[in-house]
C-alpha cells in the first residue's frame, strides 16, 4: 500500500472553513490532498477558506501548486483563501514563490482565528 | 588562484524507480546521509526541498507515464561541502535555459508552479543542469555547510 503522509482537521463557522493540514505536502501527497480538499470545498462552499499550515513540516513547489489551485477554485466559488501559521521553513517557500500576492498569510505574530 | 580538486570523504548512491512515493524516500535518505556533516536545521531543510524538486521532476516530467529509474549521488567533501547529483534517462529538456526561468512549466494542466529550478537555485549555492533530448537529464547541486557564501 502506498501511504499518504498527511492528515487534517476542520472547524467551521458561518462561511468560514478552517482546515488544519499536518504532515508533508509534496507532489505525491498533493494528488490525494487536492481531491479531499476540493470535495470538502464543493460540499461546504465557504466564503473564506483558511488552510492552517502550522503542522506542515515539509512543503516544496508542488505544495505551492496545490495552494494556487485552491486559490483559483475559491475565486471561482466567489470566496477567498488564506493560509495560517506556516513554520518559518514553509513561509520561506511561500515568500520565494510570491504567494503573498494571491493570499493572505497569517503568521502567529498576529493570531486572528479562533 | 589555483583551486585544488578535493576528493570526497564519503559518498552514497541511491537508485530508485520513478514513483511518486520515492520523492519522500529520496529526500529523507539524502538528509540522513548529510547528518554526519552536522548541518543546521535550516541547511538540512533547504537540501530536502532541493532534492525533492529534482526527484519530482524525474517522476513527473522525465518518464511521464512510462516506467523508469533515477539515481541520486551524494558526495561529502572535507571542506564541509555537499554535492548532490540527480540523473534520469528520460525525455530530456530541449531548452534548459528556458526551463530554468521562474514560472516556466510545460505542464500547466497539472497544477505546477514552474518554480522547481528556482527553488533548487535559491536553496543551494550552485546548480548546473545538463540535458540531452531523448537521452536524459543530469542536475548537480552544491551547498557549503556552515557560513559558506550564499547567493540569494
Ligand atoms: N528531469 C526532467 N526531465 C524532463 N523535463 C524536465 C525535467 N526537469 C524539468 N523539466 C522541464 O523543465 C520545466 C521546469 O521545471 P520546474 O521544476 O522548474 O517546474 P515544474 O516541474 O514544471 O513545476 P513545479 O516544479 O513548480 O511543480 C518542466 O515543466 C519540464 O518541462
Ligand atoms: Mg518541478
CSV table of C-alpha atoms and ligand atoms in Angstrom, one decimal:
chain,number,residue,atom,x,y,z
A,1,UNK,CA,0.0,0.0,0.0
A,2,UNK,CA,1.2,3.5,-0.9
A,3,UNK,CA,0.9,5.6,2.3
A,4,UNK,CA,-0.1,9.2,2.3
A,5,UNK,CA,1.7,11.2,4.8
A,6,UNK,CA,-0.8,13.9,5.8
A,7,UNK,CA,-3.9,14.2,7.8
A,8,UNK,CA,-6.3,17.1,8.7
A,9,UNK,CA,-8.9,18.5,11.0
A,10,UNK,CA,-11.7,21.0,10.2
A,11,UNK,CA,-13.5,23.8,12.0
A,12,UNK,CA,-16.3,25.8,10.6
A,13,UNK,CA,-18.4,28.8,11.4
A,14,UNK,CA,-20.8,30.9,9.2
A,15,UNK,CA,-19.0,30.9,5.9
A,16,UNK,CA,-15.5,30.3,7.4
A,17,UNK,CA,-13.8,26.9,7.0
A,18,UNK,CA,-10.5,26.2,8.7
A,19,UNK,CA,-8.6,23.1,7.6
A,20,UNK,CA,-5.6,22.2,9.6
A,21,UNK,CA,-3.2,20.1,7.5
A,22,UNK,CA,-0.4,18.1,9.0
A,23,UNK,CA,2.5,16.2,7.5
A,24,UNK,CA,4.4,16.7,4.3
A,25,UNK,CA,2.9,18.4,1.2
A,26,UNK,CA,4.8,17.2,-1.9
A,27,UNK,CA,3.7,16.0,-5.3
A,28,UNK,CA,3.0,12.5,-4.0
A,29,UNK,CA,0.6,13.7,-1.3
A,30,UNK,CA,-0.8,16.7,-3.2
A,31,UNK,CA,-2.7,14.4,-5.6
A,32,UNK,CA,-4.9,13.0,-2.9
A,33,UNK,CA,-5.0,16.1,-0.7
A,34,UNK,CA,-6.3,18.1,-3.7
A,35,UNK,CA,-9.2,15.6,-4.2
A,36,UNK,CA,-10.1,15.6,-0.5
A,37,UNK,CA,-9.9,19.4,0.0
A,38,UNK,CA,-11.9,20.0,-3.2
A,39,UNK,CA,-14.6,17.6,-2.2
A,40,UNK,CA,-14.9,19.4,1.1
A,41,UNK,CA,-14.9,22.9,-0.6
A,42,UNK,CA,-17.6,22.0,-3.2
A,43,UNK,CA,-19.7,20.5,-0.4
A,44,UNK,CA,-19.5,23.4,2.1
A,45,UNK,CA,-18.8,26.3,-0.2
A,46,UNK,CA,-17.3,28.6,2.4
A,47,UNK,CA,-16.8,32.3,1.7
A,48,UNK,CA,-13.4,32.1,3.4
A,49,UNK,CA,-11.1,29.0,3.4
A,50,UNK,CA,-8.2,29.1,5.9
A,51,UNK,CA,-5.5,26.5,5.5
A,52,UNK,CA,-3.7,26.1,8.8
A,53,UNK,CA,-0.1,25.1,7.9
A,54,UNK,CA,1.2,25.0,11.5
A,55,UNK,CA,1.7,21.2,11.5
A,56,UNK,CA,3.0,21.0,7.9
A,57,UNK,CA,6.7,20.3,8.4
A,58,UNK,CA,7.7,20.0,4.7
A,59,UNK,CA,6.4,21.7,1.6
A,60,UNK,CA,8.0,22.1,-1.9
A,61,UNK,CA,6.9,23.7,-5.1
A,62,UNK,CA,4.2,21.0,-5.5
A,63,UNK,CA,2.6,22.4,-2.3
A,64,UNK,CA,2.7,25.9,-3.9
A,65,UNK,CA,1.0,24.5,-6.9
A,66,UNK,CA,-1.6,22.9,-4.6
A,67,UNK,CA,-2.2,26.3,-2.9
A,68,UNK,CA,-2.5,28.1,-6.2
A,69,UNK,CA,-5.0,25.6,-7.4
A,70,UNK,CA,-7.2,26.1,-4.3
A,71,UNK,CA,-6.8,29.9,-4.7
A,72,UNK,CA,-8.3,29.6,-8.2
A,73,UNK,CA,-11.1,27.3,-7.1
A,74,UNK,CA,-12.0,29.6,-4.2
A,75,UNK,CA,-12.1,32.5,-6.8
A,76,UNK,CA,-14.5,30.5,-9.0
A,77,UNK,CA,-16.7,29.9,-6.0
A,78,UNK,CA,-16.6,33.6,-5.1
A,79,UNK,CA,-14.6,33.2,-1.9
A,80,UNK,CA,-11.1,33.8,-0.7
A,81,UNK,CA,-8.2,31.7,0.5
A,82,UNK,CA,-5.9,32.5,3.4
A,83,UNK,CA,-3.1,30.4,4.9
A,84,UNK,CA,-2.3,30.5,8.6
A,85,UNK,CA,0.7,29.9,10.8
A,86,UNK,CA,3.3,28.4,8.4
A,87,UNK,CA,6.5,27.3,10.1
A,88,UNK,CA,9.5,29.6,9.1
A,89,UNK,CA,10.7,27.0,6.6
A,90,UNK,CA,7.3,26.7,4.9
A,91,UNK,CA,7.0,30.5,5.0
A,92,UNK,CA,10.3,30.8,3.2
A,93,UNK,CA,8.9,28.7,0.4
A,94,UNK,CA,5.7,30.7,0.2
A,95,UNK,CA,7.6,34.0,0.0
A,96,UNK,CA,10.1,32.7,-2.6
A,97,UNK,CA,7.1,31.8,-4.8
A,98,UNK,CA,5.4,35.2,-4.2
A,99,UNK,CA,2.3,33.6,-2.6
A,100,UNK,CA,1.5,36.8,-0.6
A,101,UNK,CA,0.4,38.4,-3.9
A,102,UNK,CA,-2.5,35.9,-4.1
A,103,UNK,CA,-3.5,35.1,-0.5
A,104,UNK,CA,-3.2,36.5,3.0
A,105,UNK,CA,-0.5,34.8,5.0
A,106,UNK,CA,-1.4,35.0,8.7
A,107,UNK,CA,1.6,34.4,10.8
A,108,UNK,CA,1.5,33.6,14.5
A,109,UNK,CA,2.7,37.2,15.2
A,110,UNK,CA,-0.9,38.2,14.8
A,111,UNK,CA,-3.3,35.5,15.8
A,112,UNK,CA,-6.8,36.3,14.4
A,113,UNK,CA,-8.6,33.0,14.1
A,114,UNK,CA,-10.4,31.0,16.8
B,1,UNK,CA,44.1,31.4,-7.8
B,2,UNK,CA,44.5,27.6,-8.2
B,3,UNK,CA,41.7,25.6,-6.7
B,4,UNK,CA,42.8,22.0,-5.9
B,5,UNK,CA,40.3,19.4,-6.6
B,6,UNK,CA,39.1,17.7,-3.4
B,7,UNK,CA,38.4,14.1,-3.0
B,8,UNK,CA,35.1,13.1,-1.4
B,9,UNK,CA,35.4,11.8,2.1
B,10,UNK,CA,32.2,9.8,1.9
B,11,UNK,CA,29.5,9.2,-0.7
B,12,UNK,CA,26.2,7.4,-1.3
B,13,UNK,CA,24.3,6.3,-4.3
B,14,UNK,CA,20.6,5.7,-4.3
B,15,UNK,CA,18.8,4.2,-7.3
B,16,UNK,CA,15.0,4.2,-7.2
B,17,UNK,CA,12.1,3.6,-9.6
B,18,UNK,CA,10.5,6.9,-10.7
B,19,UNK,CA,7.4,6.5,-8.4
B,20,UNK,CA,5.9,9.5,-6.6
B,21,UNK,CA,6.3,7.6,-3.2
B,22,UNK,CA,10.0,7.8,-3.7
B,23,UNK,CA,10.1,11.6,-3.6
B,24,UNK,CA,9.8,11.4,0.2
B,25,UNK,CA,12.1,8.4,0.4
B,26,UNK,CA,14.9,10.2,-1.6
B,27,UNK,CA,14.9,13.4,0.3
B,28,UNK,CA,14.8,11.6,3.7
B,29,UNK,CA,17.7,9.3,2.6
B,30,UNK,CA,19.8,12.3,1.4
B,31,UNK,CA,19.1,14.2,4.7
B,32,UNK,CA,20.0,11.2,6.8
B,33,UNK,CA,23.3,10.8,4.9
B,34,UNK,CA,24.1,14.5,5.2
B,35,UNK,CA,23.5,14.5,9.0
B,36,UNK,CA,27.2,13.3,9.6
B,37,UNK,CA,28.3,16.8,8.5
B,38,UNK,CA,26.3,18.3,11.4
B,39,UNK,CA,24.3,20.8,9.2
B,40,UNK,CA,21.9,23.3,10.8
B,41,UNK,CA,18.2,22.5,10.7
B,42,UNK,CA,17.8,25.2,8.0
B,43,UNK,CA,20.6,23.8,5.8
B,44,UNK,CA,19.0,20.3,6.1
B,45,UNK,CA,15.6,21.6,5.2
B,46,UNK,CA,17.0,23.5,2.2
B,47,UNK,CA,18.6,20.3,1.0
B,48,UNK,CA,15.5,18.3,1.4
B,49,UNK,CA,13.5,20.8,-0.6
B,50,UNK,CA,16.1,20.9,-3.4
B,51,UNK,CA,16.3,17.1,-3.6
B,52,UNK,CA,12.5,16.9,-3.6
B,53,UNK,CA,12.3,19.3,-6.6
B,54,UNK,CA,14.9,17.4,-8.7
B,55,UNK,CA,13.4,14.0,-7.9
B,56,UNK,CA,9.8,15.1,-8.5
B,57,UNK,CA,10.9,16.4,-11.9
B,58,UNK,CA,12.2,12.8,-12.8
B,59,UNK,CA,8.9,11.4,-11.7
B,60,UNK,CA,6.6,14.0,-13.3
B,61,UNK,CA,8.5,15.0,-16.5
B,62,UNK,CA,11.3,12.7,-17.4
B,63,UNK,CA,9.3,9.5,-17.9
B,64,UNK,CA,5.7,10.8,-17.9
B,65,UNK,CA,3.5,7.7,-18.0
B,66,UNK,CA,6.4,5.2,-18.7
B,67,UNK,CA,8.4,3.3,-16.1
B,68,UNK,CA,12.0,4.4,-15.3
B,69,UNK,CA,14.6,5.0,-12.7
B,70,UNK,CA,16.5,7.9,-11.2
B,71,UNK,CA,19.9,7.9,-9.4
B,72,UNK,CA,20.8,10.3,-6.6
B,73,UNK,CA,24.5,10.5,-5.8
B,74,UNK,CA,25.6,12.4,-2.7
B,75,UNK,CA,29.3,13.4,-2.2
B,76,UNK,CA,30.7,14.9,1.0
B,77,UNK,CA,33.9,17.0,0.8
B,78,UNK,CA,36.4,17.7,3.6
B,79,UNK,CA,35.6,21.5,3.5
B,80,UNK,CA,32.0,20.7,4.6
B,81,UNK,CA,30.6,20.9,1.2
B,82,UNK,CA,28.0,18.6,-0.3
B,83,UNK,CA,27.4,17.8,-3.9
B,84,UNK,CA,24.1,16.1,-5.0
B,85,UNK,CA,23.6,14.7,-8.5
B,86,UNK,CA,20.2,13.6,-9.7
B,87,UNK,CA,20.2,11.7,-13.0
B,88,UNK,CA,17.5,10.3,-15.2
B,89,UNK,CA,17.4,8.6,-18.6
B,90,UNK,CA,14.1,10.2,-19.6
B,91,UNK,CA,12.9,12.5,-22.3
B,92,UNK,CA,15.4,15.3,-21.6
B,93,UNK,CA,14.9,19.1,-21.8
B,94,UNK,CA,15.1,20.8,-25.2
B,95,UNK,CA,15.8,24.3,-23.8
B,96,UNK,CA,17.4,24.2,-20.4
B,97,UNK,CA,17.8,28.0,-20.1
B,98,UNK,CA,14.1,28.5,-20.7
B,99,UNK,CA,13.2,25.6,-18.3
B,100,UNK,CA,15.2,27.3,-15.5
B,101,UNK,CA,13.2,30.5,-15.7
B,102,UNK,CA,10.8,31.1,-12.8
B,103,UNK,CA,7.2,30.1,-13.6
B,104,UNK,CA,8.2,28.2,-16.7
B,105,UNK,CA,6.3,24.9,-16.9
B,106,UNK,CA,5.4,22.5,-19.7
B,107,UNK,CA,2.6,21.0,-17.6
B,108,UNK,CA,0.1,23.9,-17.0
B,109,UNK,CA,-2.7,21.4,-16.6
B,110,UNK,CA,-1.1,19.7,-13.7
B,111,UNK,CA,-1.1,22.5,-11.1
B,112,UNK,CA,2.6,23.1,-11.4
B,113,UNK,CA,4.0,26.4,-10.3
B,114,UNK,CA,7.1,26.2,-12.5
B,115,UNK,CA,9.3,27.0,-9.5
B,116,UNK,CA,11.2,23.8,-9.1
B,117,UNK,CA,14.5,25.0,-10.6
B,118,UNK,CA,14.1,28.4,-8.9
B,119,UNK,CA,13.8,26.6,-5.6
B,120,UNK,CA,16.9,24.5,-6.2
B,121,UNK,CA,18.9,27.6,-7.2
B,122,UNK,CA,17.8,29.6,-4.2
B,123,UNK,CA,18.2,26.9,-1.6
B,124,UNK,CA,21.5,25.6,-2.8
B,125,UNK,CA,24.8,27.5,-3.6
B,126,UNK,CA,25.2,26.2,-7.1
B,127,UNK,CA,23.1,24.5,-9.7
B,128,UNK,CA,24.0,23.0,-13.0
B,129,UNK,CA,21.7,21.3,-15.4
B,130,UNK,CA,22.7,19.2,-18.4
B,131,UNK,CA,20.2,17.6,-20.6
B,132,UNK,CA,20.0,15.8,-24.0
B,133,UNK,CA,16.6,15.4,-25.5
B,134,UNK,CA,15.7,11.7,-25.8
B,135,UNK,CA,18.7,10.7,-23.5
B,136,UNK,CA,18.0,12.2,-20.1
B,137,UNK,CA,18.9,15.0,-17.6
B,138,UNK,CA,21.6,15.5,-15.0
B,139,UNK,CA,21.1,18.0,-12.2
B,140,UNK,CA,24.0,18.8,-10.0
B,141,UNK,CA,23.7,21.0,-6.9
B,142,UNK,CA,26.2,22.0,-4.3
B,143,UNK,CA,25.9,23.5,-0.8
B,144,UNK,CA,28.6,24.7,1.6
B,145,UNK,CA,27.7,24.0,5.2
B,146,UNK,CA,28.5,26.5,8.0
B,147,UNK,CA,28.8,30.0,6.8
B,148,UNK,CA,29.5,29.4,3.1
B,149,UNK,CA,29.0,32.2,0.7
B,150,UNK,CA,25.3,32.2,-0.3
B,151,UNK,CA,23.9,33.9,-3.3
B,152,UNK,CA,20.2,34.7,-2.9
C,1,LIG,N1,14.1,15.7,-15.3
C,1,LIG,C1,13.4,16.3,-16.3
C,1,LIG,N2,13.2,15.7,-17.5
C,1,LIG,C2,12.5,16.4,-18.4
C,1,LIG,N3,12.0,17.6,-18.3
C,1,LIG,C3,12.2,18.3,-17.2
C,1,LIG,C4,13.0,17.7,-16.1
C,1,LIG,N4,13.1,18.6,-15.1
C,1,LIG,C5,12.5,19.7,-15.5
C,1,LIG,N5,11.9,19.5,-16.8
C,1,LIG,C6,11.2,20.6,-17.6
C,1,LIG,O1,11.5,21.8,-17.0
C,1,LIG,C7,10.3,22.5,-16.7
C,1,LIG,C8,10.6,23.4,-15.4
C,1,LIG,O2,10.8,22.5,-14.3
C,1,LIG,P1,10.5,23.1,-12.8
C,1,LIG,O3,10.8,22.0,-11.8
C,1,LIG,O4,11.2,24.4,-12.6
C,1,LIG,O5,8.9,23.4,-12.9
C,1,LIG,P2,7.7,22.3,-13.0
C,1,LIG,O6,8.2,21.0,-12.6
C,1,LIG,O7,7.1,22.5,-14.3
C,1,LIG,O8,6.8,22.9,-11.8
C,1,LIG,P3,7.0,22.7,-10.2
C,1,LIG,O9,8.3,22.1,-10.0
C,1,LIG,O10,6.8,24.0,-9.6
C,1,LIG,O11,5.9,21.7,-9.8
C,1,LIG,C9,9.3,21.4,-16.5
C,1,LIG,O12,8.0,21.9,-16.7
C,1,LIG,C10,9.7,20.4,-17.6
C,1,LIG,O13,9.3,20.8,-18.9
C,2,LIG,MG1,9.4,20.7,-10.9
